[in-house]
mmCIF file with all atom_site columns, C-alpha atoms in Angstrom:
data_model
loop_
_atom_site.group_PDB
_atom_site.id
_atom_site.type_symbol
_atom_site.label_atom_id
_atom_site.label_alt_id
_atom_site.label_comp_id
_atom_site.label_asym_id
_atom_site.label_entity_id
_atom_site.label_seq_id
_atom_site.pdbx_PDB_ins_code
_atom_site.Cartn_x
_atom_site.Cartn_y
_atom_site.Cartn_z
_atom_site.occupancy
_atom_site.B_iso_or_equiv
_atom_site.pdbx_formal_charge
_atom_site.auth_seq_id
_atom_site.auth_comp_id
_atom_site.auth_asym_id
_atom_site.auth_atom_id
_atom_site.pdbx_PDB_model_num
ATOM 1   C CA . UNK A 1 1   ? 9.260   15.030  -18.743 1.00 39.00 ? 300 UNK A CA 1
ATOM 2   C CA . UNK A 1 2   ? 9.443   11.979  -16.507 1.00 46.00 ? 301 UNK A CA 1
ATOM 3   C CA . UNK A 1 3   ? 6.366   11.007  -14.205 1.00 45.00 ? 302 UNK A CA 1
ATOM 4   C CA . UNK A 1 4   ? 7.278   11.862  -10.540 1.00 49.00 ? 303 UNK A CA 1
ATOM 5   C CA . UNK A 1 5   ? 7.620   8.965   -8.215  1.00 54.00 ? 304 UNK A CA 1
ATOM 6   C CA . UNK A 1 6   ? 5.601   8.676   -4.976  1.00 56.00 ? 305 UNK A CA 1
ATOM 7   C CA . UNK A 1 7   ? 8.564   8.576   -2.807  1.00 51.00 ? 306 UNK A CA 1
ATOM 8   C CA . UNK A 1 8   ? 10.006  11.949  -4.122  1.00 53.00 ? 307 UNK A CA 1
ATOM 9   C CA . UNK A 1 9   ? 9.296   15.078  -2.015  1.00 49.00 ? 308 UNK A CA 1
ATOM 10  C CA . UNK A 1 10  ? 6.891   17.887  -3.022  1.00 69.00 ? 309 UNK A CA 1
ATOM 11  C CA . UNK A 1 11  ? 3.635   19.279  -1.855  1.00 74.00 ? 310 UNK A CA 1
ATOM 12  C CA . UNK A 1 12  ? 1.662   17.116  -4.377  1.00 71.00 ? 311 UNK A CA 1
ATOM 13  C CA . UNK A 1 13  ? 3.603   14.022  -3.643  1.00 74.00 ? 312 UNK A CA 1
ATOM 14  C CA . UNK A 1 14  ? 3.005   14.532  0.074   1.00 81.00 ? 313 UNK A CA 1
ATOM 15  C CA . UNK A 1 15  ? -0.574  14.922  -0.730  1.00 84.00 ? 314 UNK A CA 1
ATOM 16  C CA . UNK A 1 16  ? -0.586  11.696  -2.692  1.00 82.00 ? 315 UNK A CA 1
ATOM 17  C CA . UNK A 1 17  ? 0.914   9.808   0.138   1.00 83.00 ? 316 UNK A CA 1
ATOM 18  C CA . UNK A 1 18  ? -1.473  11.333  2.717   1.00 87.00 ? 317 UNK A CA 1
ATOM 19  C CA . UNK A 1 19  ? -4.326  10.260  0.502   1.00 88.00 ? 318 UNK A CA 1
ATOM 20  C CA . UNK A 1 20  ? -3.038  6.694   0.480   1.00 90.00 ? 319 UNK A CA 1
ATOM 21  C CA . UNK A 1 21  ? -2.831  6.719   4.110   1.00 90.00 ? 320 UNK A CA 1
ATOM 22  C CA . UNK A 1 22  ? -6.214  7.886   4.347   1.00 91.00 ? 321 UNK A CA 1
ATOM 23  C CA . UNK A 1 23  ? -7.331  5.127   1.952   1.00 93.00 ? 322 UNK A CA 1
ATOM 24  C CA . UNK A 1 24  ? -5.717  2.604   4.380   1.00 94.00 ? 323 UNK A CA 1
ATOM 25  C CA . UNK A 1 25  ? -7.715  3.968   7.225   1.00 94.00 ? 324 UNK A CA 1
ATOM 26  C CA . UNK A 1 26  ? -10.942 3.957   5.329   1.00 94.00 ? 325 UNK A CA 1
ATOM 27  C CA . UNK A 1 27  ? -10.503 0.355   4.181   1.00 95.00 ? 326 UNK A CA 1
ATOM 28  C CA . UNK A 1 28  ? -9.851  -0.643  7.673   1.00 94.00 ? 327 UNK A CA 1
ATOM 29  C CA . UNK A 1 29  ? -12.962 0.853   8.882   1.00 95.00 ? 328 UNK A CA 1
ATOM 30  C CA . UNK A 1 30  ? -15.226 -0.517  6.264   1.00 96.00 ? 329 UNK A CA 1
ATOM 31  C CA . UNK A 1 31  ? -13.757 -4.167  6.471   1.00 96.00 ? 330 UNK A CA 1
ATOM 32  C CA . UNK A 1 32  ? -13.762 -3.794  10.438  1.00 95.00 ? 331 UNK A CA 1
ATOM 33  C CA . UNK A 1 33  ? -10.036 -4.379  10.562  1.00 95.00 ? 332 UNK A CA 1
ATOM 34  C CA . UNK A 1 34  ? -7.723  -3.636  13.519  1.00 91.00 ? 333 UNK A CA 1
ATOM 35  C CA . UNK A 1 35  ? -4.449  -3.565  11.616  1.00 90.00 ? 334 UNK A CA 1
ATOM 36  C CA . UNK A 1 36  ? -3.322  -2.150  8.443   1.00 92.00 ? 335 UNK A CA 1
ATOM 37  C CA . UNK A 1 37  ? -0.005  -0.913  6.809   1.00 89.00 ? 336 UNK A CA 1
ATOM 38  C CA . UNK A 1 38  ? 0.982   1.129   3.912   1.00 91.00 ? 337 UNK A CA 1
ATOM 39  C CA . UNK A 1 39  ? 4.380   0.696   2.081   1.00 89.00 ? 338 UNK A CA 1
ATOM 40  C CA . UNK A 1 40  ? 5.892   3.054   -0.514  1.00 87.00 ? 339 UNK A CA 1
ATOM 41  C CA . UNK A 1 41  ? 7.914   1.593   -3.265  1.00 86.00 ? 340 UNK A CA 1
ATOM 42  C CA . UNK A 1 42  ? 11.436  2.913   -3.880  1.00 85.00 ? 341 UNK A CA 1
ATOM 43  C CA . UNK A 1 43  ? 12.414  1.953   -7.354  1.00 83.00 ? 342 UNK A CA 1
ATOM 44  C CA . UNK A 1 44  ? 16.114  2.991   -7.024  1.00 85.00 ? 343 UNK A CA 1
ATOM 45  C CA . UNK A 1 45  ? 16.658  0.550   -4.178  1.00 87.00 ? 344 UNK A CA 1
ATOM 46  C CA . UNK A 1 46  ? 13.950  -1.925  -5.392  1.00 85.00 ? 345 UNK A CA 1
ATOM 47  C CA . UNK A 1 47  ? 12.398  -2.035  -1.905  1.00 87.00 ? 346 UNK A CA 1
ATOM 48  C CA . UNK A 1 48  ? 9.149   -1.166  -0.084  1.00 87.00 ? 347 UNK A CA 1
ATOM 49  C CA . UNK A 1 49  ? 9.563   1.266   2.792   1.00 86.00 ? 348 UNK A CA 1
ATOM 50  C CA . UNK A 1 50  ? 6.822   1.088   5.680   1.00 87.00 ? 349 UNK A CA 1
ATOM 51  C CA . UNK A 1 51  ? 5.130   4.520   5.788   1.00 86.00 ? 350 UNK A CA 1
ATOM 52  C CA . UNK A 1 52  ? 2.487   3.806   8.357   1.00 85.00 ? 351 UNK A CA 1
ATOM 53  C CA . UNK A 1 53  ? 1.112   1.080   10.577  1.00 84.00 ? 352 UNK A CA 1
ATOM 54  C CA . UNK A 1 54  ? -2.132  1.377   12.052  1.00 84.00 ? 353 UNK A CA 1
ATOM 55  C CA . UNK A 1 55  ? -2.751  -1.053  14.797  1.00 80.00 ? 354 UNK A CA 1
ATOM 56  C CA . UNK A 1 56  ? -4.490  -1.191  18.228  1.00 58.00 ? 355 UNK A CA 1
ATOM 57  C CA . UNK A 1 57  ? -0.964  -1.659  19.829  1.00 57.00 ? 356 UNK A CA 1
ATOM 58  C CA . UNK A 1 58  ? 1.646   0.879   19.700  1.00 50.00 ? 357 UNK A CA 1
ATOM 59  C CA . UNK A 1 59  ? 4.555   -0.434  17.670  1.00 52.00 ? 358 UNK A CA 1
ATOM 60  C CA . UNK A 1 60  ? 7.342   1.544   16.244  1.00 52.00 ? 359 UNK A CA 1
ATOM 61  C CA . UNK A 1 61  ? 8.042   0.102   12.882  1.00 58.00 ? 360 UNK A CA 1
ATOM 62  C CA . UNK A 1 62  ? 8.163   3.205   10.786  1.00 58.00 ? 361 UNK A CA 1
ATOM 63  C CA . UNK A 1 63  ? 10.756  2.940   7.994   1.00 58.00 ? 362 UNK A CA 1
ATOM 64  C CA . UNK A 1 64  ? 11.092  -0.776  8.017   1.00 68.00 ? 363 UNK A CA 1
ATOM 65  C CA . UNK A 1 65  ? 12.401  -1.795  4.639   1.00 64.00 ? 364 UNK A CA 1
ATOM 66  C CA . UNK A 1 66  ? 11.319  -5.004  2.626   1.00 69.00 ? 365 UNK A CA 1
ATOM 67  C CA . UNK A 1 67  ? 13.160  -6.072  -0.546  1.00 68.00 ? 366 UNK A CA 1
ATOM 68  C CA . UNK A 1 68  ? 11.009  -7.084  -3.504  1.00 74.00 ? 367 UNK A CA 1
ATOM 69  C CA . UNK A 1 69  ? 10.478  -10.850 -3.399  1.00 65.00 ? 368 UNK A CA 1
ATOM 70  C CA . UNK A 1 70  ? 11.297  -11.034 0.460   1.00 73.00 ? 369 UNK A CA 1
ATOM 71  C CA . UNK A 1 71  ? 8.657   -11.369 3.171   1.00 74.00 ? 370 UNK A CA 1
ATOM 72  C CA . UNK A 1 72  ? 4.902   -11.360 2.495   1.00 77.00 ? 371 UNK A CA 1
ATOM 73  C CA . UNK A 1 73  ? 4.806   -7.729  1.443   1.00 77.00 ? 372 UNK A CA 1
ATOM 74  C CA . UNK A 1 74  ? 7.717   -8.237  -0.945  1.00 77.00 ? 373 UNK A CA 1
ATOM 75  C CA . UNK A 1 75  ? 6.312   -11.309 -2.417  1.00 80.00 ? 374 UNK A CA 1
ATOM 76  C CA . UNK A 1 76  ? 2.898   -9.777  -3.036  1.00 77.00 ? 375 UNK A CA 1
ATOM 77  C CA . UNK A 1 77  ? 4.430   -6.729  -4.536  1.00 79.00 ? 376 UNK A CA 1
ATOM 78  C CA . UNK A 1 78  ? 6.549   -8.997  -6.870  1.00 77.00 ? 377 UNK A CA 1
ATOM 79  C CA . UNK A 1 79  ? 3.578   -10.894 -8.102  1.00 80.00 ? 378 UNK A CA 1
ATOM 80  C CA . UNK A 1 80  ? 1.633   -7.616  -8.677  1.00 86.00 ? 379 UNK A CA 1
ATOM 81  C CA . UNK A 1 81  ? -1.671  -9.266  -7.615  1.00 90.00 ? 380 UNK A CA 1
ATOM 82  C CA . UNK A 1 82  ? -4.065  -8.675  -4.860  1.00 94.00 ? 381 UNK A CA 1
ATOM 83  C CA . UNK A 1 83  ? -3.855  -11.549 -2.373  1.00 91.00 ? 382 UNK A CA 1
ATOM 84  C CA . UNK A 1 84  ? -6.392  -12.894 0.162   1.00 93.00 ? 383 UNK A CA 1
ATOM 85  C CA . UNK A 1 85  ? -4.869  -15.153 2.857   1.00 89.00 ? 384 UNK A CA 1
ATOM 86  C CA . UNK A 1 86  ? -7.480  -16.837 4.981   1.00 88.00 ? 385 UNK A CA 1
ATOM 87  C CA . UNK A 1 87  ? -5.075  -18.763 7.236   1.00 83.00 ? 386 UNK A CA 1
ATOM 88  C CA . UNK A 1 88  ? -1.419  -17.928 7.184   1.00 81.00 ? 387 UNK A CA 1
ATOM 89  C CA . UNK A 1 89  ? -0.628  -21.292 8.839   1.00 76.00 ? 388 UNK A CA 1
ATOM 90  C CA . UNK A 1 90  ? -2.145  -23.312 6.049   1.00 80.00 ? 389 UNK A CA 1
ATOM 91  C CA . UNK A 1 91  ? -1.308  -21.041 2.930   1.00 75.00 ? 390 UNK A CA 1
ATOM 92  C CA . UNK A 1 92  ? 1.730   -22.597 1.074   1.00 74.00 ? 391 UNK A CA 1
ATOM 93  C CA . UNK A 1 93  ? 2.514   -19.282 -0.527  1.00 74.00 ? 392 UNK A CA 1
ATOM 94  C CA . UNK A 1 94  ? 3.687   -17.406 2.508   1.00 67.00 ? 393 UNK A CA 1
ATOM 95  C CA . UNK A 1 95  ? 4.803   -18.083 6.113   1.00 65.00 ? 394 UNK A CA 1
ATOM 96  C CA . UNK A 1 96  ? 4.771   -15.652 9.202   1.00 58.00 ? 395 UNK A CA 1
ATOM 97  C CA . UNK A 1 97  ? 7.225   -12.955 8.997   1.00 56.00 ? 396 UNK A CA 1
ATOM 98  C CA . UNK A 1 98  ? 8.013   -12.789 12.746  1.00 54.00 ? 397 UNK A CA 1
ATOM 99  C CA . UNK A 1 99  ? 5.719   -9.947  13.712  1.00 50.00 ? 398 UNK A CA 1
ATOM 100 C CA . UNK A 1 100 ? 3.660   -10.623 16.746  1.00 54.00 ? 399 UNK A CA 1
ATOM 101 C CA . UNK A 1 101 ? 1.224   -7.841  16.531  1.00 57.00 ? 400 UNK A CA 1
ATOM 102 C CA . UNK A 1 102 ? -1.364  -9.737  14.416  1.00 64.00 ? 401 UNK A CA 1
ATOM 103 C CA . UNK A 1 103 ? -4.427  -11.288 16.244  1.00 69.00 ? 402 UNK A CA 1
ATOM 104 C CA . UNK A 1 104 ? -5.829  -13.304 13.380  1.00 75.00 ? 403 UNK A CA 1
ATOM 105 C CA . UNK A 1 105 ? -4.402  -15.468 10.702  1.00 83.00 ? 404 UNK A CA 1
ATOM 106 C CA . UNK A 1 106 ? -6.110  -13.791 7.789   1.00 89.00 ? 405 UNK A CA 1
ATOM 107 C CA . UNK A 1 107 ? -5.089  -10.745 5.781   1.00 91.00 ? 406 UNK A CA 1
ATOM 108 C CA . UNK A 1 108 ? -5.416  -8.857  2.506   1.00 95.00 ? 407 UNK A CA 1
ATOM 109 C CA . UNK A 1 109 ? -2.559  -7.404  0.565   1.00 93.00 ? 408 UNK A CA 1
ATOM 110 C CA . UNK A 1 110 ? -3.045  -5.137  -2.397  1.00 95.00 ? 409 UNK A CA 1
ATOM 111 C CA . UNK A 1 111 ? -0.179  -3.792  -4.651  1.00 93.00 ? 410 UNK A CA 1
ATOM 112 C CA . UNK A 1 112 ? -0.816  -0.208  -5.664  1.00 92.00 ? 411 UNK A CA 1
ATOM 113 C CA . UNK A 1 113 ? -0.263  0.840   -9.410  1.00 85.00 ? 412 UNK A CA 1
ATOM 114 C CA . UNK A 1 114 ? -0.611  4.128   -11.315 1.00 79.00 ? 413 UNK A CA 1
ATOM 115 C CA . UNK A 1 115 ? 0.444   5.133   -14.792 1.00 78.00 ? 414 UNK A CA 1
ATOM 116 C CA . UNK A 1 116 ? 3.926   6.046   -13.516 1.00 70.00 ? 415 UNK A CA 1
ATOM 117 C CA . UNK A 1 117 ? 4.320   2.475   -12.350 1.00 78.00 ? 416 UNK A CA 1
ATOM 118 C CA . UNK A 1 118 ? 4.188   0.764   -8.939  1.00 82.00 ? 417 UNK A CA 1
ATOM 119 C CA . UNK A 1 119 ? 3.492   2.946   -6.040  1.00 84.00 ? 418 UNK A CA 1
ATOM 120 C CA . UNK A 1 120 ? 3.355   0.825   -2.948  1.00 89.00 ? 419 UNK A CA 1
ATOM 121 C CA . UNK A 1 121 ? 1.266   -1.721  -1.189  1.00 91.00 ? 420 UNK A CA 1
ATOM 122 C CA . UNK A 1 122 ? -1.651  -1.764  1.423   1.00 95.00 ? 421 UNK A CA 1
ATOM 123 C CA . UNK A 1 123 ? -2.128  -4.624  3.855   1.00 92.00 ? 422 UNK A CA 1
ATOM 124 C CA . UNK A 1 124 ? -5.414  -5.046  5.986   1.00 95.00 ? 423 UNK A CA 1
ATOM 125 C CA . UNK A 1 125 ? -5.370  -7.583  8.797   1.00 91.00 ? 424 UNK A CA 1
ATOM 126 C CA . UNK A 1 126 ? -7.081  -8.564  11.996  1.00 91.00 ? 425 UNK A CA 1
ATOM 127 C CA . UNK A 1 127 ? -10.862 -8.585  11.336  1.00 93.00 ? 426 UNK A CA 1
ATOM 128 C CA . UNK A 1 128 ? -12.645 -7.578  14.599  1.00 92.00 ? 427 UNK A CA 1
ATOM 129 C CA . UNK A 1 129 ? -14.973 -10.496 14.448  1.00 93.00 ? 428 UNK A CA 1
ATOM 130 C CA . UNK A 1 130 ? -11.845 -12.886 14.426  1.00 90.00 ? 429 UNK A CA 1
ATOM 131 C CA . UNK A 1 131 ? -13.108 -14.354 11.219  1.00 94.00 ? 430 UNK A CA 1
ATOM 132 C CA . UNK A 1 132 ? -10.976 -14.662 7.949   1.00 95.00 ? 431 UNK A CA 1
ATOM 133 C CA . UNK A 1 133 ? -11.566 -11.994 5.322   1.00 96.00 ? 432 UNK A CA 1
ATOM 134 C CA . UNK A 1 134 ? -13.683 -13.237 2.293   1.00 96.00 ? 433 UNK A CA 1
ATOM 135 C CA . UNK A 1 135 ? -13.392 -12.930 -1.346  1.00 97.00 ? 434 UNK A CA 1
ATOM 136 C CA . UNK A 1 136 ? -15.862 -10.145 -1.172  1.00 97.00 ? 435 UNK A CA 1
ATOM 137 C CA . UNK A 1 137 ? -13.692 -8.129  1.109   1.00 97.00 ? 436 UNK A CA 1
ATOM 138 C CA . UNK A 1 138 ? -10.705 -8.761  -1.225  1.00 97.00 ? 437 UNK A CA 1
ATOM 139 C CA . UNK A 1 139 ? -12.873 -7.537  -4.330  1.00 97.00 ? 438 UNK A CA 1
ATOM 140 C CA . UNK A 1 140 ? -13.996 -4.438  -2.372  1.00 97.00 ? 439 UNK A CA 1
ATOM 141 C CA . UNK A 1 141 ? -10.331 -3.570  -1.155  1.00 96.00 ? 440 UNK A CA 1
ATOM 142 C CA . UNK A 1 142 ? -8.935  -4.095  -4.613  1.00 96.00 ? 441 UNK A CA 1
ATOM 143 C CA . UNK A 1 143 ? -11.591 -1.832  -6.208  1.00 95.00 ? 442 UNK A CA 1
ATOM 144 C CA . UNK A 1 144 ? -11.089 0.978   -3.660  1.00 95.00 ? 443 UNK A CA 1
ATOM 145 C CA . UNK A 1 145 ? -7.410  0.815   -4.159  1.00 94.00 ? 444 UNK A CA 1
ATOM 146 C CA . UNK A 1 146 ? -7.844  1.078   -7.867  1.00 93.00 ? 445 UNK A CA 1
ATOM 147 C CA . UNK A 1 147 ? -9.797  4.154   -7.491  1.00 92.00 ? 446 UNK A CA 1
ATOM 148 C CA . UNK A 1 148 ? -7.269  5.516   -4.911  1.00 91.00 ? 447 UNK A CA 1
ATOM 149 C CA . UNK A 1 149 ? -4.524  4.982   -7.470  1.00 89.00 ? 448 UNK A CA 1
ATOM 150 C CA . UNK A 1 150 ? -6.506  6.966   -10.166 1.00 90.00 ? 449 UNK A CA 1
ATOM 151 C CA . UNK A 1 151 ? -6.710  9.915   -7.674  1.00 89.00 ? 450 UNK A CA 1
ATOM 152 C CA . UNK A 1 152 ? -2.967  9.580   -7.019  1.00 85.00 ? 451 UNK A CA 1
ATOM 153 C CA . UNK A 1 153 ? -2.253  9.537   -10.693 1.00 85.00 ? 452 UNK A CA 1
ATOM 154 C CA . UNK A 1 154 ? -4.312  12.822  -11.066 1.00 85.00 ? 453 UNK A CA 1
ATOM 155 C CA . UNK A 1 155 ? -2.384  14.401  -8.040  1.00 81.00 ? 454 UNK A CA 1
ATOM 156 C CA . UNK A 1 156 ? 0.909   13.582  -9.746  1.00 77.00 ? 455 UNK A CA 1
ATOM 157 C CA . UNK A 1 157 ? -0.168  14.711  -13.228 1.00 77.00 ? 456 UNK A CA 1
ATOM 158 C CA . UNK A 1 158 ? -1.059  18.000  -11.477 1.00 70.00 ? 457 UNK A CA 1
ATOM 159 C CA . UNK A 1 159 ? 2.388   18.207  -10.314 1.00 54.00 ? 458 UNK A CA 1
ATOM 160 C CA . UNK A 1 160 ? 3.941   17.289  -13.591 1.00 59.00 ? 459 UNK A CA 1
ATOM 161 C CA . UNK A 1 161 ? 1.567   20.059  -15.243 1.00 55.00 ? 460 UNK A CA 1
ATOM 162 C CA . UNK A 1 162 ? 2.784   22.656  -12.703 1.00 57.00 ? 461 UNK A CA 1
ATOM 163 C CA . UNK A 1 163 ? 6.409   21.681  -13.389 1.00 57.00 ? 462 UNK A CA 1
ATOM 164 C CA . UNK A 1 164 ? 5.960   22.103  -17.134 1.00 54.00 ? 463 UNK A CA 1
ATOM 165 C CA . UNK A 1 165 ? 4.050   25.233  -16.598 1.00 52.00 ? 464 UNK A CA 1
ATOM 166 C CA . UNK A 1 166 ? 6.687   26.788  -14.588 1.00 57.00 ? 465 UNK A CA 1
ATOM 167 C CA . UNK A 1 167 ? 9.449   25.795  -17.129 1.00 60.00 ? 466 UNK A CA 1
ATOM 168 C CA . UNK A 1 168 ? 7.514   27.234  -19.898 1.00 60.00 ? 467 UNK A CA 1
ATOM 169 C CA . UNK A 1 169 ? 7.116   30.595  -18.120 1.00 57.00 ? 468 UNK A CA 1
ATOM 170 C CA . UNK A 1 170 ? 10.874  30.983  -17.680 1.00 61.00 ? 469 UNK A CA 1
#
């Protein structure tokens, strides 16, 4: 049986998505960040879909879509490696994406993996101090996201187990 994808709908998948949103908020709190976002990956359309944006301003961007390889989130997702940008204006890998809701030039972007594949992406921006994020911040964020993905995998395995159990009972 195929591993369920995070963007599918079911009770356990909703729980996984809620857990990843909670992980975003915890990361923001620990890293003293004022802005963060969580994108879900849709493998059928090969795009990231913004699930949540947490920011001190109220901005309605829910459902914004980014193709893989395009924009900052799409490029980070494509390279499948956590990224620390200390100054977007001097980083040759990326350029600003047009959003004006960022207060600082530094951010962290972490692709999310689980056994079923790529799940999504978490971005953390706008450190309250105004200073750039550090390598230590990146290491912590990456480690926490890896643990979060293990939890998501367990949630999804529980969903798969329940489906197989229900099918066997028929």
